mmCIF file of C-alpha atoms and ligand atoms in Angstrom:
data_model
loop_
_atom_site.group_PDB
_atom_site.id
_atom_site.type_symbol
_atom_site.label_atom_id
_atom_site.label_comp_id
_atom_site.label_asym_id
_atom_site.label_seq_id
_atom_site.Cartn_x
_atom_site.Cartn_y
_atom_site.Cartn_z
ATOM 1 C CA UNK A 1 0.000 0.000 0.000
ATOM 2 C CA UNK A 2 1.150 3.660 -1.159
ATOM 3 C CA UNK A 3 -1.059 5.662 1.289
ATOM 4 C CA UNK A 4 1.100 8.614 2.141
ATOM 5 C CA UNK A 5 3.934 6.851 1.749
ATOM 6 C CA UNK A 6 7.123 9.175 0.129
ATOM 7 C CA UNK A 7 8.780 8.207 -2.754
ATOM 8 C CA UNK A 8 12.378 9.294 -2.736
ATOM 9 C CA UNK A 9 14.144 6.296 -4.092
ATOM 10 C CA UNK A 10 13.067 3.219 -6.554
ATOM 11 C CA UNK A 11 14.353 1.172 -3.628
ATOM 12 C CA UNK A 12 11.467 2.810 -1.352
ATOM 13 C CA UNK A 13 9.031 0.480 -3.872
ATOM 14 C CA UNK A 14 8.822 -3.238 -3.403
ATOM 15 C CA UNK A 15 7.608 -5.597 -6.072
ATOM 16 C CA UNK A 16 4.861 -5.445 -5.353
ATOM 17 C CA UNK A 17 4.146 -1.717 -4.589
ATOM 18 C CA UNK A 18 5.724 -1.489 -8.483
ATOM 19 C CA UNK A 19 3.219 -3.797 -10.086
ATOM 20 C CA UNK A 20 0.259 -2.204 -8.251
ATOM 21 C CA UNK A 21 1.496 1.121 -10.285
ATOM 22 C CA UNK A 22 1.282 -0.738 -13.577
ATOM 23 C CA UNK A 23 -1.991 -2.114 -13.066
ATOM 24 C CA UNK A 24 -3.214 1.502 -12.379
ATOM 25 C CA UNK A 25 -1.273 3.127 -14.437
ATOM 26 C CA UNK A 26 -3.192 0.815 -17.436
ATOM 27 C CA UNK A 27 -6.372 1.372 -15.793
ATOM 28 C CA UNK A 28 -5.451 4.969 -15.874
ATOM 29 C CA UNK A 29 -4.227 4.766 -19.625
ATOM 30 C CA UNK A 30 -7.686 3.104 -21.038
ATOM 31 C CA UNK A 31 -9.599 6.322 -19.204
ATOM 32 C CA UNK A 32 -7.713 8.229 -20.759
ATOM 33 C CA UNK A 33 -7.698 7.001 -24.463
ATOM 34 C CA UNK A 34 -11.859 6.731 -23.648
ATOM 35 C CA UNK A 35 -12.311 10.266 -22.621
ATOM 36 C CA UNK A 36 -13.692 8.991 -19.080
ATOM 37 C CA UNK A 37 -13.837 11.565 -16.328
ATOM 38 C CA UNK A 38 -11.764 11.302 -13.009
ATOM 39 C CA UNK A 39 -12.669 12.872 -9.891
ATOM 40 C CA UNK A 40 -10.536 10.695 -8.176
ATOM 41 C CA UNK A 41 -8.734 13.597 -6.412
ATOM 42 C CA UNK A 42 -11.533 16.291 -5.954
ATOM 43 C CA UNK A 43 -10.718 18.906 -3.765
ATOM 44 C CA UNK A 44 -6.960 17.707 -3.533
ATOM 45 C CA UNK A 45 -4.029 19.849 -3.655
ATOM 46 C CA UNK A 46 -0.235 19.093 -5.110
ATOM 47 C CA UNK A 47 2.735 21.209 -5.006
ATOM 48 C CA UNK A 48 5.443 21.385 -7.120
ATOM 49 C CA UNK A 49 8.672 22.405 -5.794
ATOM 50 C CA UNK A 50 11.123 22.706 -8.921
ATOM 51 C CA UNK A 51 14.021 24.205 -7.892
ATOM 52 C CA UNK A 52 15.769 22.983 -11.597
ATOM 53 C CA UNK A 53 13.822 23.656 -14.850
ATOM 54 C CA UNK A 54 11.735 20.528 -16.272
ATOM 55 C CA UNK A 55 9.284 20.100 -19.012
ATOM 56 C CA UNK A 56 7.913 16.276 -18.881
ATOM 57 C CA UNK A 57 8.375 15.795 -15.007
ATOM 58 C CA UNK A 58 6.456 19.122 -13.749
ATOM 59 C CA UNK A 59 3.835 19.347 -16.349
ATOM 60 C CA UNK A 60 2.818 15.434 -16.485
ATOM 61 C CA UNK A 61 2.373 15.600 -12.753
ATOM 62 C CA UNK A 62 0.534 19.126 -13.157
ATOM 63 C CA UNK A 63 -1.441 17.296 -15.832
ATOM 64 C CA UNK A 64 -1.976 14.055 -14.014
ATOM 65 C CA UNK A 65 -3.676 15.737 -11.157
ATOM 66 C CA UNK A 66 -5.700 17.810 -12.707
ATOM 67 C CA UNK A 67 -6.897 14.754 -14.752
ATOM 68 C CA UNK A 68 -7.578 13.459 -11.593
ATOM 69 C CA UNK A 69 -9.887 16.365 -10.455
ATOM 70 C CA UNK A 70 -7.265 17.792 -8.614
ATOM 71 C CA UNK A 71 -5.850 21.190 -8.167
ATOM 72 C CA UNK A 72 -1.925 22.233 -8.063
ATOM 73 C CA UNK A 73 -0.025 24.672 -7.107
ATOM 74 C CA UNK A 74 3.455 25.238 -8.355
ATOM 75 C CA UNK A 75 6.877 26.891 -7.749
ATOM 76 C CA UNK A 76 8.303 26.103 -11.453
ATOM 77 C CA UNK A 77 10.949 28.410 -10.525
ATOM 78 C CA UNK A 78 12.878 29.202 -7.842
ATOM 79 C CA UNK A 79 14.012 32.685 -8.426
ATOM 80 C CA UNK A 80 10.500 34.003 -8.662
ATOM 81 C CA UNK A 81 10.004 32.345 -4.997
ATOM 82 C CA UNK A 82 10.971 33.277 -1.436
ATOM 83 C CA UNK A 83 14.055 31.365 -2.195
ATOM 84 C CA UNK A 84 15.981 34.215 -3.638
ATOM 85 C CA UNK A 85 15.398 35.809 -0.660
ATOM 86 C CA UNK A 86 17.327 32.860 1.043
ATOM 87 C CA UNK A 87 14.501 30.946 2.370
ATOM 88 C CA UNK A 88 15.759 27.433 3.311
ATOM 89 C CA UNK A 89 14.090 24.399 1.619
ATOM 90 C CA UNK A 90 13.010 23.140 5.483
ATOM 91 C CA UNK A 91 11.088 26.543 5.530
ATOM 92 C CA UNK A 92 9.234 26.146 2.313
ATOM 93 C CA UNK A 93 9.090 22.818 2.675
ATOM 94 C CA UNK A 94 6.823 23.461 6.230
ATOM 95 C CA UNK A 95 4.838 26.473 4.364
ATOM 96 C CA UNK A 96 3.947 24.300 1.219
ATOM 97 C CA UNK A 97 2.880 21.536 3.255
ATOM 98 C CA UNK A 98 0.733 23.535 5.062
ATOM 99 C CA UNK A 99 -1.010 24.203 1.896
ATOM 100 C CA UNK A 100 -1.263 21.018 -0.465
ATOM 101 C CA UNK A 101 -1.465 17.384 0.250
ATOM 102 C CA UNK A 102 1.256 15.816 -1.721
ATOM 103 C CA UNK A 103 4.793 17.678 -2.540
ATOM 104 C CA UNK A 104 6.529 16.927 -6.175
ATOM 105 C CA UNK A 105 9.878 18.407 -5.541
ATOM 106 C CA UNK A 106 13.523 18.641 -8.324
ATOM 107 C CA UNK A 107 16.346 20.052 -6.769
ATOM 108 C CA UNK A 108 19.617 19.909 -8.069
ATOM 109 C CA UNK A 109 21.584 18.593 -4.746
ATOM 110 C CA UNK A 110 21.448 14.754 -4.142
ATOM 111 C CA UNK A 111 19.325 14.483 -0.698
ATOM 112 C CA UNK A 112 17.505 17.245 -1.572
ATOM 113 C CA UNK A 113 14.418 15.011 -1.909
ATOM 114 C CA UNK A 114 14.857 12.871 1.132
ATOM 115 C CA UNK A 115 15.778 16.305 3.690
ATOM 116 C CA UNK A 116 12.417 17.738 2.009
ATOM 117 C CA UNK A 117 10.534 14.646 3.672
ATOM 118 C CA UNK A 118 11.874 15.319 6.996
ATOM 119 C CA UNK A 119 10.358 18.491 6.818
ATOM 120 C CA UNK A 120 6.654 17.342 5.816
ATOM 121 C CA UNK A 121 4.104 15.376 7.704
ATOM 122 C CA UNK A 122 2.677 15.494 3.912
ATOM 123 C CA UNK A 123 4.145 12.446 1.136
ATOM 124 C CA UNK A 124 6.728 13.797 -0.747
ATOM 125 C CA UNK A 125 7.820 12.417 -4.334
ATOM 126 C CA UNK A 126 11.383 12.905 -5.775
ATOM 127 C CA UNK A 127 11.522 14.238 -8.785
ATOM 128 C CA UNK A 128 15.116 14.451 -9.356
ATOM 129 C CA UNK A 129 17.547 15.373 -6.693
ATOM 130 C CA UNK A 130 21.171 16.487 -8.657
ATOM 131 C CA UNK A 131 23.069 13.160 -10.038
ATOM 132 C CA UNK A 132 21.165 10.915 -7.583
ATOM 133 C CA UNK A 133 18.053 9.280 -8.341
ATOM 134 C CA UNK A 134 14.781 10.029 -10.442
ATOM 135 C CA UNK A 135 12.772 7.151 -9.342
ATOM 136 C CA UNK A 136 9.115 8.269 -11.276
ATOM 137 C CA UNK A 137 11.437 8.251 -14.591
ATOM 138 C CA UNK A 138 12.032 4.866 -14.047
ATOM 139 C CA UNK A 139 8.403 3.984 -13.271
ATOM 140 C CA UNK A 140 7.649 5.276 -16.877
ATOM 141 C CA UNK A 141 10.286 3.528 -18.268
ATOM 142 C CA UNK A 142 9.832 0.607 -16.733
ATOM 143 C CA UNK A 143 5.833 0.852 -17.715
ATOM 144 C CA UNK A 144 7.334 1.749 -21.504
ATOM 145 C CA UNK A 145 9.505 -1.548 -21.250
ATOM 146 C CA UNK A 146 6.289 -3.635 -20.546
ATOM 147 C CA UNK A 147 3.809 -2.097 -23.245
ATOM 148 C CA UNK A 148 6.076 -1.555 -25.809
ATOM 149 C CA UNK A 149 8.343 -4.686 -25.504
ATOM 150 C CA UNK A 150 6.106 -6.754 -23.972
ATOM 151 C CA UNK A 151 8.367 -8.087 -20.959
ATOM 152 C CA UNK A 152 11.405 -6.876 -18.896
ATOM 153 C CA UNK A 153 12.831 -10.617 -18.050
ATOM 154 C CA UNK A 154 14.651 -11.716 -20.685
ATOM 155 C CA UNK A 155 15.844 -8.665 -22.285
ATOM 156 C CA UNK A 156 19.240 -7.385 -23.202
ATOM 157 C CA UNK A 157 19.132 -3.224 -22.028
ATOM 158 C CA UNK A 158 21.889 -1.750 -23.753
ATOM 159 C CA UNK A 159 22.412 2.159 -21.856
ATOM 160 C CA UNK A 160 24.122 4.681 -23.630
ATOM 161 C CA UNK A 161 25.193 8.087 -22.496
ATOM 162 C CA UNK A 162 25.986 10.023 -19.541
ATOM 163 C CA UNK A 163 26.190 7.205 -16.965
ATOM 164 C CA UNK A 164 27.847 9.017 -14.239
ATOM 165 C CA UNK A 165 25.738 12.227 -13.939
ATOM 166 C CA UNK A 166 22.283 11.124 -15.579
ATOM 167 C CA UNK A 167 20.479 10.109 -12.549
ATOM 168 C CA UNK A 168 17.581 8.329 -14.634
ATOM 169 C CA UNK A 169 20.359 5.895 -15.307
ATOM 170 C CA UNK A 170 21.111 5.343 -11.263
ATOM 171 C CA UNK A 171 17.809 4.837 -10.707
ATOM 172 C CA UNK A 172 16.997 2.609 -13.790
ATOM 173 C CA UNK A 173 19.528 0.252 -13.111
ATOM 174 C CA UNK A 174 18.665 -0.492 -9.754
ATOM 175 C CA UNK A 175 15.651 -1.452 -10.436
ATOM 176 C CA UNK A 176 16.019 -3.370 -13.382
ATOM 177 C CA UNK A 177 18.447 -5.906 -10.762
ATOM 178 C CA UNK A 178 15.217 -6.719 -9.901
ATOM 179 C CA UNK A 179 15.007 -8.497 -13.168
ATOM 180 C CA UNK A 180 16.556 -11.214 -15.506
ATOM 181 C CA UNK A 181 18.163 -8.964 -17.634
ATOM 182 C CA UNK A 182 21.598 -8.336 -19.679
ATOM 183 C CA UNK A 183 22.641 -4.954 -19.216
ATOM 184 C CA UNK A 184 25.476 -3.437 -21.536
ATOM 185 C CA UNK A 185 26.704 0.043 -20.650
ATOM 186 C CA UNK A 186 28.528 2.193 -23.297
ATOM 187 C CA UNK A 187 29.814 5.681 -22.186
ATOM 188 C CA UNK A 188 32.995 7.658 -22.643
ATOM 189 C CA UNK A 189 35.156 6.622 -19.921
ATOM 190 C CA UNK A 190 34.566 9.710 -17.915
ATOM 191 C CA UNK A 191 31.496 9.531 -17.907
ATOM 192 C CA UNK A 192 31.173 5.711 -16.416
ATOM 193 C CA UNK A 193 28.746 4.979 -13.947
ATOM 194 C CA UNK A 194 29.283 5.905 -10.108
ATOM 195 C CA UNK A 195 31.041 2.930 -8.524
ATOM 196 C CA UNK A 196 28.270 3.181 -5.631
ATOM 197 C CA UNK A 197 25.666 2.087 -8.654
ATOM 198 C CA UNK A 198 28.076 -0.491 -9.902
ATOM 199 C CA UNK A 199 28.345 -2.004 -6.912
ATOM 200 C CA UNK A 200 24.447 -1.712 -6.148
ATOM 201 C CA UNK A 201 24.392 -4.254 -9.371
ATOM 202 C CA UNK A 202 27.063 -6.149 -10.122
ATOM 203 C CA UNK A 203 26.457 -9.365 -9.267
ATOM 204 C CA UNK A 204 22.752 -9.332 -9.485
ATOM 205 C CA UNK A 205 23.003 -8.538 -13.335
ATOM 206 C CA UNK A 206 25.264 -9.268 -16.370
ATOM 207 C CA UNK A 207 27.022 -6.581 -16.968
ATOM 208 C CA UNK A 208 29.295 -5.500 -20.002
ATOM 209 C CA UNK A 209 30.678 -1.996 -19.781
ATOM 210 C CA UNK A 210 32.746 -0.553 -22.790
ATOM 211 C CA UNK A 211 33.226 2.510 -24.719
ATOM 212 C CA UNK A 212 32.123 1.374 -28.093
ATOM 213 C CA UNK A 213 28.401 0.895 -28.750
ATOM 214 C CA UNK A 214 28.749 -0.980 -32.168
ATOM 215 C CA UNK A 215 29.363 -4.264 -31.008
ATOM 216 C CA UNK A 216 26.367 -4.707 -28.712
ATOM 217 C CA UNK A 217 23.405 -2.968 -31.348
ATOM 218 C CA UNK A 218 22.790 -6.409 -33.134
ATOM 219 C CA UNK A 219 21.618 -8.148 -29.303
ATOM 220 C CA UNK A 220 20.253 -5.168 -28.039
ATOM 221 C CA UNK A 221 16.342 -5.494 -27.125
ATOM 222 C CA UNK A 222 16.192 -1.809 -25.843
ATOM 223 C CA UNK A 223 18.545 0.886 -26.205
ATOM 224 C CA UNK A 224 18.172 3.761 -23.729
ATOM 225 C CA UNK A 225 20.051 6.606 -24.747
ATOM 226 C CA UNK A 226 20.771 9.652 -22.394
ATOM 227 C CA UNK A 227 22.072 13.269 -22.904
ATOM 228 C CA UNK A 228 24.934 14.490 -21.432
ATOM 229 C CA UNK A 229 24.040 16.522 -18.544
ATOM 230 C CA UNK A 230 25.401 19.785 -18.968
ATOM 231 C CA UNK A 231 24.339 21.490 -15.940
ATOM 232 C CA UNK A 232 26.833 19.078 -13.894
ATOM 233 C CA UNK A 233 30.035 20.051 -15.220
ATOM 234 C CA UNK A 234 32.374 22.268 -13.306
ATOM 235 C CA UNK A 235 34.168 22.343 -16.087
ATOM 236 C CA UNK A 236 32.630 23.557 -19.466
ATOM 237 C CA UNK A 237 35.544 22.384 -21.505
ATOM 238 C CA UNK A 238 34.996 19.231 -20.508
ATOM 239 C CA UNK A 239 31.148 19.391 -21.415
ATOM 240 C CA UNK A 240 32.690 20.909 -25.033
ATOM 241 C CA UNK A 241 35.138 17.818 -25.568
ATOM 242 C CA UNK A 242 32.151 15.085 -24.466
ATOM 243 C CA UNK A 243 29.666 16.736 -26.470
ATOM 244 C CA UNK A 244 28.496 14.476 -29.745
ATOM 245 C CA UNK A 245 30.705 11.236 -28.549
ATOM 246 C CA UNK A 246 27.988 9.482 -29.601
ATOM 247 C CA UNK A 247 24.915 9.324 -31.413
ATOM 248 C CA UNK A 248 22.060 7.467 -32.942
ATOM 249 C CA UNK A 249 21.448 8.047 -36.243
ATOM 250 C CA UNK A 250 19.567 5.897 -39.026
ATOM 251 C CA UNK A 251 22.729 3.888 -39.435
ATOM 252 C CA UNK A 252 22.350 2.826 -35.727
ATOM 253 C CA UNK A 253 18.662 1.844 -35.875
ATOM 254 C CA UNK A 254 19.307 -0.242 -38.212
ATOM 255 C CA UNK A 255 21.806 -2.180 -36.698
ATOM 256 C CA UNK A 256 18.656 -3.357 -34.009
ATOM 257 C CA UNK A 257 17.529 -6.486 -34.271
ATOM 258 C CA UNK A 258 13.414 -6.404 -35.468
ATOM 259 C CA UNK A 259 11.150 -5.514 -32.257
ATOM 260 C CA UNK A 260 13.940 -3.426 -30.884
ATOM 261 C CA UNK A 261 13.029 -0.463 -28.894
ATOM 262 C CA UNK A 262 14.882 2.963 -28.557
ATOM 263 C CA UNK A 263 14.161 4.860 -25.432
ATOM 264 C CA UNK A 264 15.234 8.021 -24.043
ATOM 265 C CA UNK A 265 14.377 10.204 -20.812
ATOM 266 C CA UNK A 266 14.855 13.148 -22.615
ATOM 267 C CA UNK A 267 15.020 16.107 -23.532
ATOM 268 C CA UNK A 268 17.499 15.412 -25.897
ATOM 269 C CA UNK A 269 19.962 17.738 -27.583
ATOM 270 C CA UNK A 270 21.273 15.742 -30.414
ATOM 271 C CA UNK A 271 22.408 12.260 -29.075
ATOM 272 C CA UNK A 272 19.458 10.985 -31.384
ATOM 273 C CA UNK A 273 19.635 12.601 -35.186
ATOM 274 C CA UNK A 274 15.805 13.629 -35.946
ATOM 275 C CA UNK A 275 15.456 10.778 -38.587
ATOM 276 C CA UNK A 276 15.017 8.208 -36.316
ATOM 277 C CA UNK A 277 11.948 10.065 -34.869
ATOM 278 C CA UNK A 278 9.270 8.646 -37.304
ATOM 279 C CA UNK A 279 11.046 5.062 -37.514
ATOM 280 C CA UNK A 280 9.709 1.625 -35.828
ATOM 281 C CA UNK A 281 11.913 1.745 -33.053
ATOM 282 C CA UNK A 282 11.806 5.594 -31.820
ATOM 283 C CA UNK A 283 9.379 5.092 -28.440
ATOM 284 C CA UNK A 284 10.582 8.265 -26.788
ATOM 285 C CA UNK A 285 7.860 10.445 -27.613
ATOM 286 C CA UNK A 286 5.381 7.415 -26.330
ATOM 287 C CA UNK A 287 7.569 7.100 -23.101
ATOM 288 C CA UNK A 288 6.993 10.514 -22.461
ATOM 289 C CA UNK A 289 3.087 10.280 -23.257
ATOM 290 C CA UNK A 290 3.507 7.548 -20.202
ATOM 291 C CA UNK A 291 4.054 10.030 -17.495
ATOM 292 C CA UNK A 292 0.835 11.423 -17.273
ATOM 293 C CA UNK A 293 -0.589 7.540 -16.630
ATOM 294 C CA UNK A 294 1.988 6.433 -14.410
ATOM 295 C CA UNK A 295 2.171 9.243 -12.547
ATOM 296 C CA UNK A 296 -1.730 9.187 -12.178
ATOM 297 C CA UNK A 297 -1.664 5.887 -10.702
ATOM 298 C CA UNK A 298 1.238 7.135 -8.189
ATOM 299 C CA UNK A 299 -1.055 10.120 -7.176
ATOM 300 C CA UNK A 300 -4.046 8.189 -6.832
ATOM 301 C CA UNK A 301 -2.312 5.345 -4.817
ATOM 302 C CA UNK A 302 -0.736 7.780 -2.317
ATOM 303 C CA UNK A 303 -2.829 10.498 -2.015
ATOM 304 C CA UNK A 304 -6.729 9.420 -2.560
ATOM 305 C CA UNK A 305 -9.003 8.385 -0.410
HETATM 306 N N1 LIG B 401 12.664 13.163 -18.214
HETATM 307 C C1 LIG B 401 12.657 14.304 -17.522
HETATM 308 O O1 LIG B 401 12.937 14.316 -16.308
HETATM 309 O O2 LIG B 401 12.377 15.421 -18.272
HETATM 310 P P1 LIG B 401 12.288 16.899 -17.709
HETATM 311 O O3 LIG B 401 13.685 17.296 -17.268
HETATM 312 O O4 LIG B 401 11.787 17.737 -18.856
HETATM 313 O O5 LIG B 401 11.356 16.902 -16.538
#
């Protein structure tokens, strides 16, 4: 049961708590496609706290509640807030509380998330906290894995990208040693994944790692692409030199085996070439559309009746 429980990391979800989303989330889906109205969360309130800009996480929650029959309220930016005025998160954290029933906060320090909980008798989801987890992504990509693949056991994930900053990753990959899955992961060497998350998995999954993506396109079953995360560098020349290391073009899609899926968080900058947008295996857009289910089932679950 979800019932004002806070979600801060995948690992706060059991098995079971997970496949209680999808079932919802699919209930939530077919409402959806048939127009049928929700009033699930009438006179229910959710903040969000984004303290780091977002376009798919803030708006599908915005738009899952109000789907609901809910109301929100919503600090999309920090420096148009009491923050600027040097209001600690604990302090707006009590206020918006005080105010709404569930909190949606992104924050660009890891912890952010889980400090924000202390602060609220109120559930509070993460919604990205710096390079640390992003546990709602992986909901939806999970969910994605399911309809548009038709199983997570089994497959081969190949993960491409910014491994050590892209916090979508972190939290992917710890749930997915959940499951029987091959993982491959294919980054420039700087950008390799934490050793923490490494360690979290190794052992419980097969794991390549290497620099080269070529090799592993012909067995990969889904390939989850990330962007470099720009905002983390300290050092911009570094972001310059990374920059277009890799990329998916038409030449890569059609290296995937048939029934392949590509995936990606986003947003994207140009890590996938626009030509694969309209082709068999582009599910990114789709993913995406998945928020605003997924994260109505998570709503529901933890804060209706
Ligand atoms: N996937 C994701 O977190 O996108 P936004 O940064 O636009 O919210």
């Amino acid at each position: 049961m979800l019932k004002n429980r806070s979600i801060i990391s995948i690992a706060d979800l059991s098995d079971e708590d997970i496949n209680e989303i999808f079932t919802e989330a699919d209930k939530m889906l077919e409402n959806l496609n048939s127009g049928q109205k929700m009033n699930d969360m009438e006179s229910r309130i959710l903040a969000t706290l984004f303290y780091e800009p977002s376009t798919r996480t803030r708006l599908s929650f915005e738009s899952a509640m109000q789907r609901l029959g809910g109301s929100v309220i919503s600090m999309a930016d920090s420096k148009t807030s009491s923050t600027s005025k040097g209001e600690t998160l604990a302090d707006t954290v009590r206020i918006v509380e005080s105010y709404s029933d569930i909190i949606v906060i992104r924050h660009p320090l890891e912890g952010a998330a889980l400090l924000a909980s202390k602060f609220s008798s109120k559930p509070v989801i993460n919604a990205g906290d710096g390079s640390g987890e992003h546990p709602t992504q992986t909901l939806i990509d999970l969910y994605t894995i399911r309809k548009e693949s038709g199983s997570i056991d089994g497959k081969t994930i190949t993960i491409i990208g910014d491994l050590k900053y892209g916090r979508t990753v972190h939290s992917l990959l710890s749930a997915l040693a959940r499951y029987r899955v091959n993982v491959n992961l294919v980054s420039p060497e700087s950008l390799a994944l934490p050793k923490h998350v490494y360690n979290e998995i190794k052992g419980r999954l097969k794991v390549n790692v290497s620099t080269d993506l070529e090799p592993f396109l012909a067995q990969t079953d889904i390939l989850y692409v990330t962007r470099i995360q720009k905002e983390r560098f300290t050092d911009k020349n570094e972001y310059a030199r990374l920059i277009g290391s890799y990329k998916i073009t038409g030449r890569e899609a059609d290296m995937l085996p048939s029934g392949a899926i590509i995936m990606h968080p986003l947003p994207r900058v140009d890590e996938i070439s626009p030509e694969v947008d309209n082709r068999e295996p582009a599910k990114y857009f789709r993913q995406a559309y998945y928020g605003v289910p997924v994260r109505m089932a998570l709503i529901s679950m933890i804060a209706g009746e």
